[in-house]
Short mmCIF file of C-alpha atoms and ligand atoms in Angstrom, two decimals:
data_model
loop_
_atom_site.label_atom_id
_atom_site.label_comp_id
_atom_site.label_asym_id
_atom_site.label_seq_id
_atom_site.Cartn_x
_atom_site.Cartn_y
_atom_site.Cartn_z
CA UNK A 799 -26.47 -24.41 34.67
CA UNK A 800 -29.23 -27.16 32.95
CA UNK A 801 -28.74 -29.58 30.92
CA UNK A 802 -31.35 -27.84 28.13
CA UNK A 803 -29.74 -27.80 25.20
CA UNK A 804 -29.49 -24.69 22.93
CA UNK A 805 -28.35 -26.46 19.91
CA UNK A 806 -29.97 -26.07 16.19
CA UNK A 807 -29.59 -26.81 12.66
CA UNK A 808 -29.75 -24.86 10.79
CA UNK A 809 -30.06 -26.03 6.89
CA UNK A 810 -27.57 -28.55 7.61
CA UNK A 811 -25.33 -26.44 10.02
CA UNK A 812 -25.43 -27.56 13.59
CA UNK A 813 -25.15 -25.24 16.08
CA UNK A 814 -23.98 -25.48 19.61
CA UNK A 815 -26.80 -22.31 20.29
CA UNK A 816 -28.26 -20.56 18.17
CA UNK A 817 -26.36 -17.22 18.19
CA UNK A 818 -23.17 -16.04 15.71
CA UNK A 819 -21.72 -12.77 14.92
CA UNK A 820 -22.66 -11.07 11.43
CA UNK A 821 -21.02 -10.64 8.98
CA UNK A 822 -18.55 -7.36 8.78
CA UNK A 823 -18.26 -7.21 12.17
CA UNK A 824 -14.47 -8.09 13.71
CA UNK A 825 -14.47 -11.36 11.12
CA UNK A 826 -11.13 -10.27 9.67
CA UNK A 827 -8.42 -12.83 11.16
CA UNK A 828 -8.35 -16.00 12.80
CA UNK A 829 -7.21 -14.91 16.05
CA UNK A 830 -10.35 -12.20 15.86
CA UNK A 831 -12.36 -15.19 15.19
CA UNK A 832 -11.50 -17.39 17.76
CA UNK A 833 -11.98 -15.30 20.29
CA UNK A 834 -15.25 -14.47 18.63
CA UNK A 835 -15.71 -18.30 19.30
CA UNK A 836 -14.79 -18.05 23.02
CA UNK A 837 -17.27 -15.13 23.23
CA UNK A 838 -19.91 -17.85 23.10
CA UNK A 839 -21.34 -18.07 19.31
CA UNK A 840 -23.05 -21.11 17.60
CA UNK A 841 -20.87 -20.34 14.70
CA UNK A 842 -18.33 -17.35 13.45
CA UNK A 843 -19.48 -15.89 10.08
CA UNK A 844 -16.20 -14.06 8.72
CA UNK A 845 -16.33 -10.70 6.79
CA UNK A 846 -17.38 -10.56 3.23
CA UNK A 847 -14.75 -11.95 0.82
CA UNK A 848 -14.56 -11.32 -2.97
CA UNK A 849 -11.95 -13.05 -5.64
CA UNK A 850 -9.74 -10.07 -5.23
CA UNK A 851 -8.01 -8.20 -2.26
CA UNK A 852 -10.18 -4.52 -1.98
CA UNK A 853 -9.27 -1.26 -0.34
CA UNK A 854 -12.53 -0.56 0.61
CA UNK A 855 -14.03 2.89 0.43
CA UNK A 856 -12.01 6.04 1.77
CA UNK A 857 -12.54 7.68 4.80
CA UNK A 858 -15.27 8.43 6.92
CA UNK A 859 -16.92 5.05 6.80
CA UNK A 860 -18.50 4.89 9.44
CA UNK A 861 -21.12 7.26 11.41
CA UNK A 862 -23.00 6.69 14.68
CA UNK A 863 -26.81 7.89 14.46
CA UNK A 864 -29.92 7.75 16.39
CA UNK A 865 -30.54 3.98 17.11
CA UNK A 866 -27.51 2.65 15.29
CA UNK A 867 -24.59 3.39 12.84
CA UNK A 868 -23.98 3.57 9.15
CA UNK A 869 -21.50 2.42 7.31
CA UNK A 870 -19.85 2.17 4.11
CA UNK A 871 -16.61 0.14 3.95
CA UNK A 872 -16.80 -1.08 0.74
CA UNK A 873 -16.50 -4.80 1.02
CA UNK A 874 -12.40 -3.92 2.03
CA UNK A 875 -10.85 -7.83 2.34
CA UNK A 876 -7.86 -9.73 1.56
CA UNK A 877 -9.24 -11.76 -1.48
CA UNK A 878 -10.34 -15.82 -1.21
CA UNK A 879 -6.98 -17.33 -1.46
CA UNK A 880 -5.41 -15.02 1.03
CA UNK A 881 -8.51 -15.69 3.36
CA UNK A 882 -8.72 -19.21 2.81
CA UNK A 883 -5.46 -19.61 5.01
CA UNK A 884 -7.58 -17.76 7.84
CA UNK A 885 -10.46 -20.69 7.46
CA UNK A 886 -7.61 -23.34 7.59
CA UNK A 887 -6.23 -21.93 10.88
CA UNK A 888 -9.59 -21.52 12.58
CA UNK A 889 -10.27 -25.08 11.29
CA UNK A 890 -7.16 -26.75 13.18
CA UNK A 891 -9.04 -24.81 16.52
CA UNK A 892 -12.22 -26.27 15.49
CA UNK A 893 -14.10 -23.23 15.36
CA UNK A 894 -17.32 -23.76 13.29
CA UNK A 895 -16.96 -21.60 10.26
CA UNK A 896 -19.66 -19.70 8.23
CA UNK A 897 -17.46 -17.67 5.45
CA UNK A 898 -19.51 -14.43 4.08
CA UNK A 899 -18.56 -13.84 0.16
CA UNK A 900 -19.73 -11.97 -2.90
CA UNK A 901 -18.15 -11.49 -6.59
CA UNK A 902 -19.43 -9.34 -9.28
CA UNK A 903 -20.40 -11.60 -11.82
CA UNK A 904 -21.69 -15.80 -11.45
CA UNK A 905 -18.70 -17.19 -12.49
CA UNK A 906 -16.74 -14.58 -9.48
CA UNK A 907 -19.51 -16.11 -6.65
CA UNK A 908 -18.73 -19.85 -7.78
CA UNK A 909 -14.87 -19.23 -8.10
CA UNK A 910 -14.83 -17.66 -4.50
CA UNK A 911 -17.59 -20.15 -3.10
CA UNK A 912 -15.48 -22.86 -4.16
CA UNK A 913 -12.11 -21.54 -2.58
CA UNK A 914 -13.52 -21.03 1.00
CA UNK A 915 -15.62 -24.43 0.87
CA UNK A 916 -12.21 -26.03 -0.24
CA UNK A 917 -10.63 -24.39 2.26
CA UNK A 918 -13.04 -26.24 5.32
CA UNK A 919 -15.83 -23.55 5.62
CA UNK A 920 -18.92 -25.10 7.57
CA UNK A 921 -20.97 -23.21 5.70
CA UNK A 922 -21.40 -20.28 3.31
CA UNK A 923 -23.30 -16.96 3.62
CA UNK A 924 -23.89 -15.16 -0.09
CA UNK A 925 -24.13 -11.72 0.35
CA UNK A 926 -25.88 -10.14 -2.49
CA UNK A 927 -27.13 -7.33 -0.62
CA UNK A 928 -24.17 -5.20 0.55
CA UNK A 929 -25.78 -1.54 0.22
CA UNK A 930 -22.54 0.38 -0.86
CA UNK A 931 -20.99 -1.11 -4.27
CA UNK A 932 -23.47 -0.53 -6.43
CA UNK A 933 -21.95 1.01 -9.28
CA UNK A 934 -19.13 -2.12 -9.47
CA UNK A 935 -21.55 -5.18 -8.42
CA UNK A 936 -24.97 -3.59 -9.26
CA UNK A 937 -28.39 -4.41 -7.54
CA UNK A 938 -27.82 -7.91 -7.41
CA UNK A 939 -29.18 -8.67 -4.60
CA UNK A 940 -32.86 -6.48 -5.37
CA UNK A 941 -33.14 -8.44 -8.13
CA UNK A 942 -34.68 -12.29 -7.40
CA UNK A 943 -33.50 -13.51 -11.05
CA UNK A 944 -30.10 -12.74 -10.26
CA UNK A 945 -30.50 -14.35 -6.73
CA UNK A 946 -31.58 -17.53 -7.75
CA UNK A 947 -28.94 -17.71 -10.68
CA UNK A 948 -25.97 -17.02 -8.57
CA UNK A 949 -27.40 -19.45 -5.68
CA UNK A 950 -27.98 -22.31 -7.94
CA UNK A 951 -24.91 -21.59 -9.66
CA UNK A 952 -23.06 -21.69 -6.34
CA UNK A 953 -25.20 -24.48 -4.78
CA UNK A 954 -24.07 -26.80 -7.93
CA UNK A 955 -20.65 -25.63 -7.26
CA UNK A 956 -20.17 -26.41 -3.47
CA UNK A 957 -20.82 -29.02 -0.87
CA UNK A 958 -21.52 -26.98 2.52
CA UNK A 959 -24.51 -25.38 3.07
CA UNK A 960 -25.50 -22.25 1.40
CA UNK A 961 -27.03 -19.46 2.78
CA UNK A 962 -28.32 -16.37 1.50
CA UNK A 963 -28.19 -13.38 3.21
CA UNK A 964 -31.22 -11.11 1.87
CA UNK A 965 -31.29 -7.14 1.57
CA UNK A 966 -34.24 -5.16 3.00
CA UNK A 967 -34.09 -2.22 0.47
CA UNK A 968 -36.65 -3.87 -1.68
CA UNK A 969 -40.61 -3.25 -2.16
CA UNK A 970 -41.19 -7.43 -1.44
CA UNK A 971 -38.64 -9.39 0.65
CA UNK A 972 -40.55 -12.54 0.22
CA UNK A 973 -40.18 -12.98 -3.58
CA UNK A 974 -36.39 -12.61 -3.35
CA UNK A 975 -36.34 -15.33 -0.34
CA UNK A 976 -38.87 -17.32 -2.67
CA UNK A 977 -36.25 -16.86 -5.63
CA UNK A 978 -33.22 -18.02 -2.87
CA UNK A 979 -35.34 -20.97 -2.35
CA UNK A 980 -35.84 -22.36 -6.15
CA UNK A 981 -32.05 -21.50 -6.49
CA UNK A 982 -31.59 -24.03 -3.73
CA UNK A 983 -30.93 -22.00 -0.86
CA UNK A 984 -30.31 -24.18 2.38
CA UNK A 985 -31.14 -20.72 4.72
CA UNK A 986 -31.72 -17.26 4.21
CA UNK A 987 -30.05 -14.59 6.37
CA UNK A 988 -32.76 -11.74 7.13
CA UNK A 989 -31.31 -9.12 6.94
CA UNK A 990 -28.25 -7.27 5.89
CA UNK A 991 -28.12 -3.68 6.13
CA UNK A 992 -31.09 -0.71 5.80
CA UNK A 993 -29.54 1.84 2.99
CA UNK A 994 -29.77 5.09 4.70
CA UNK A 995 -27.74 8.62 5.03
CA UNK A 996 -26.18 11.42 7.62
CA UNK A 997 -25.84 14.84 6.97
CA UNK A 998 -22.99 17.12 8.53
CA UNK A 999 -24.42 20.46 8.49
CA UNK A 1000 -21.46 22.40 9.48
CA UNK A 1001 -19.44 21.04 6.18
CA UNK A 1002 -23.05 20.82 4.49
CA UNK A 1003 -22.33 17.48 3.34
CA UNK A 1004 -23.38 13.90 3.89
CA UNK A 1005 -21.14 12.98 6.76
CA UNK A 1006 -19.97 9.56 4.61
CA UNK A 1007 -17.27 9.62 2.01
CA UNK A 1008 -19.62 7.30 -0.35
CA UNK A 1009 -22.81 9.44 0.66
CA UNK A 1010 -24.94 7.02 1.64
CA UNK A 1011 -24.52 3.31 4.17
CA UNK A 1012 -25.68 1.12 5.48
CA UNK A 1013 -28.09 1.06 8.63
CA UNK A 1014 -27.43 -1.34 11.64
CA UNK A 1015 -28.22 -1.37 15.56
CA UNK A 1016 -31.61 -1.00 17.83
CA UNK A 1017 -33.36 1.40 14.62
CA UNK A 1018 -33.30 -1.58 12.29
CA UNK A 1019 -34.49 -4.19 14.59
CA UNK A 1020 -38.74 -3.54 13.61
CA UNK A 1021 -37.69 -3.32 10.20
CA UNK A 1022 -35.66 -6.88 10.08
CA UNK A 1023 -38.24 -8.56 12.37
CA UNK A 1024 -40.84 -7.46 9.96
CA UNK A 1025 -39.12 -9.31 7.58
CA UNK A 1026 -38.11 -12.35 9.10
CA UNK A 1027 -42.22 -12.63 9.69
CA UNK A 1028 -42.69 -11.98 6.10
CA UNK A 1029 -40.96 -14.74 5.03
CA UNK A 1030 -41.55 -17.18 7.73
CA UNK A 1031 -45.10 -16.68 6.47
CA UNK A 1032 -44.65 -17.61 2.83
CA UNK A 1033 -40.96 -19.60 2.23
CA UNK A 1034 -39.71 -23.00 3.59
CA UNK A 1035 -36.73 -21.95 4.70
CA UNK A 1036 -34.82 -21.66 7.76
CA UNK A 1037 -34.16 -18.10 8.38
CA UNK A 1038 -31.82 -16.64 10.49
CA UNK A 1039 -32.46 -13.19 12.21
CA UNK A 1040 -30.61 -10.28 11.97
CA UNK A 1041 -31.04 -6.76 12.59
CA UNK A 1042 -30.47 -4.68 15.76
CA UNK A 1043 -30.41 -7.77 18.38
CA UNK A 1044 -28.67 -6.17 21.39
CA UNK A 1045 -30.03 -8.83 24.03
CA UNK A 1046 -31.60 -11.91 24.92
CA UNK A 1047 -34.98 -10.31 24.69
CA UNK A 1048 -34.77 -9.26 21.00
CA UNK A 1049 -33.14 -12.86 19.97
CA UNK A 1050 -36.25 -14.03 21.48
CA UNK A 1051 -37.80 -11.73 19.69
CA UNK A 1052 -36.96 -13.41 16.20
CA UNK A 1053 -37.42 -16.85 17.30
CA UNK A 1054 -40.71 -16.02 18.31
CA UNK A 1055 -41.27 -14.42 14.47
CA UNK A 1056 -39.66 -17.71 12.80
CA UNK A 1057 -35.68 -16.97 12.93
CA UNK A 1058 -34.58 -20.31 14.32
CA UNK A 1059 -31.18 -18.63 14.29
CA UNK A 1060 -29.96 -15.36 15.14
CA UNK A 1061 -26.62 -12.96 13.99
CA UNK A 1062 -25.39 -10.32 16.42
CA UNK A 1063 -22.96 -7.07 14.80
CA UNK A 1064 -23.44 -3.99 15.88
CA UNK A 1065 -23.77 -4.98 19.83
CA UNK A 1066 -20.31 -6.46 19.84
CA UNK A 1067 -19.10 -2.53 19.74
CA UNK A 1068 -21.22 -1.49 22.23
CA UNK A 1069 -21.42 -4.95 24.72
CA UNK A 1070 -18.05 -6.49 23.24
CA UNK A 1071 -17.63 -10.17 23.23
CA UNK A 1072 -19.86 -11.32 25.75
CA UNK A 1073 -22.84 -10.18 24.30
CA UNK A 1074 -23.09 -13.72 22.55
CA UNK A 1075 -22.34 -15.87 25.62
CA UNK A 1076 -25.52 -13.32 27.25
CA UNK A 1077 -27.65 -13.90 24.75
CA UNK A 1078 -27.15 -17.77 24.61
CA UNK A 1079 -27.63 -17.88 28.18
CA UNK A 1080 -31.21 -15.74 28.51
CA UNK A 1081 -32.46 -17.74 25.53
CA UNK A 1082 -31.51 -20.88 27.82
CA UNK A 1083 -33.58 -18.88 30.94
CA UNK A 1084 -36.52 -18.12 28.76
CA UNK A 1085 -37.10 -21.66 27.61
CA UNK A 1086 -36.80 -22.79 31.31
CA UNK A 1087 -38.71 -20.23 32.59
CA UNK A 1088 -41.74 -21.11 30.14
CA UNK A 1089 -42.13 -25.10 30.23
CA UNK A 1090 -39.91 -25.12 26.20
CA UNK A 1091 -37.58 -28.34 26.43
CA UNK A 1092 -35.49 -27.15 23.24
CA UNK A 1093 -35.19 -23.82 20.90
CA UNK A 1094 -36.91 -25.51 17.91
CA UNK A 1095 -39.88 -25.12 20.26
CA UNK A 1096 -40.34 -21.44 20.29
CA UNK A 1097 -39.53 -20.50 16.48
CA UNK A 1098 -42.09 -19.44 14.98
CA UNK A 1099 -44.68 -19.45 17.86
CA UNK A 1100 -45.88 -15.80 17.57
CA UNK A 1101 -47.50 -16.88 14.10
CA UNK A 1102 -49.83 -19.60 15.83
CA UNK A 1103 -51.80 -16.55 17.80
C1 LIG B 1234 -20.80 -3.21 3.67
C2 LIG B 1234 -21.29 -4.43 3.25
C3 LIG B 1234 -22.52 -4.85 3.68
O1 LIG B 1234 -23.06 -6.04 3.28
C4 LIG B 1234 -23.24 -4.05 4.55
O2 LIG B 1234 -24.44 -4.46 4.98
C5 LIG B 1234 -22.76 -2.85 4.98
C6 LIG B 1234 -21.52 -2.44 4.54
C7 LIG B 1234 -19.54 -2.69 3.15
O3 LIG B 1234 -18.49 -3.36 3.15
O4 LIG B 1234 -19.56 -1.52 2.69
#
């Protein structure tokens, strides 16, 4: 192995490379975690969690499609103060620790933001952009007025870094990243979930028990790297891609377009843990194989054609 180095910072967040899991995906316990950890991330970015502990939608929540899967869990977690015991735990292991959270109102964002940053969270990922509670938490995330009220609200609240995690079901991705930014945003995550449906045609129904989910895997990579070049073009934020990265080649990818991160969920299912440890390691190849010296080299390049 060389002695490149993969690490990056990212808005204030070093990272030993520049790959984590997203959100949703296995972040439920500290054990889960940690061994997300010894797969090889940067970071671990736990699931989503509100002021309260939630059920979750009923069942079927998930569906595999063409390209991907749907799903629609309904932001199911244990509530902040349960979870905050999780972030404690990981923190004796020293596992760097990005903690995903949403409430349903400013004051429920700040309250939870300020329970996991107490609680020794690295960093924080708002997610205003989860596809499937709309009736209980509205559009907030389609909305940049609402974005850069909760994230200034939060960013005057907490000390870590903040960083917020962006929705693609919207006509213009780069206002809401320009409205993260005047809130204060250290990062933006590009991007959560593509809002989408399946249809069982033997029961003649949508195959999900909320109707519609959300989008992830290989289908929604174009869509989120289309994005992530959106906004590198017009915001000064660090962005970190995600979308349908399966390998290497598609981290690349969104380093290339301006990412200088990237988040990996729904090729953990498919490649299990090692997928980060892979993709770390053929970022580390590509950069040797082309002359780079460091990642920071490489983000954005695509842009300068
Ligand atoms: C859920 C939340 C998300 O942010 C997402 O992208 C997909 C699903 C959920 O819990 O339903």
């Amino acid at each position: 192995m060389s002695q490149l180095s993969l690490a990056v910072d990212v808005g204030g967040l070093r990272l030993r490379n520049p790959t984590m899991n997203a959100a949703g995906v296995l972040g439920m316990t500290a054990p889960l975690l940690r061994r997300v950890y010894e797969g090889g991330v940067g970071a671990v970015v736990t699931k989503s969690i509100g002021p309260e502990p939630r059920w979750g939608h009923p069942n079927p929540t998930v569906v595999a499609v063409e390209g991907g899967m749907l799903n629609a869990m309904g932001l199911p977690n244990p509530g902040a103060e349960y979870f905050a015991e999780e972030i404690m735990r990981l923190k004796e292991s020293r596992v760097p620790v990005v903690a995903s959270f949403f409430g349903a109102s400013v004051e429920e964002f700040v309250e939870v933001a300020r329970t996991l940053a107490g609680a020794g969270a690295d960093a924080l990922e708002l997610n205003c952009s989860c596809p499937n509670v709309e009736e209980e938490l509205g559009l907030l995330g389609t909305d940049p007025a609402n974005v850069e009220r909760i994230t200034s609200a939060v960013k005057g609240a907490v000390d870590p870094p903040v960083f917020v995690k962006l929705t693609p079901n919207v006509a213009d991705i780069v206002e809401v990243a320009r409205a993260a930014e005047r809130g204060g945003a250290d990062a933006v995550t590009a991007v959560n979930t593509l809002k989408a449906l399946a249809v069982n045609i033997d029961m003649r129904r949508p195959v999900l028990a909320n109707t519609t989910g959300g989008l992830s895997g290989p289908a929604l990579k174009p869509v989120a790297l289309r994005c992530v070049w959106e906004i590198s073009e017009s915001v000064d934020l660090p962005i970190i891609g995600c979308g349908g990265i399966s390998d290497w080649r598609d981290a690349v990818e969104f380093l290339l377009c301006g990412a200088s991160a990237v988040e990996i969920g729904t090729a953990v299912m498919t490649r299990g843990f090692d997928v980060f440890h892979d993709v770390a390691e053929g970022i580390r190849g590509y950069l040797e194989d082309n002359g780079f010296k460091e990642v920071g080299e490489i983000v954005g390049l695509a842009h300068e054609a």
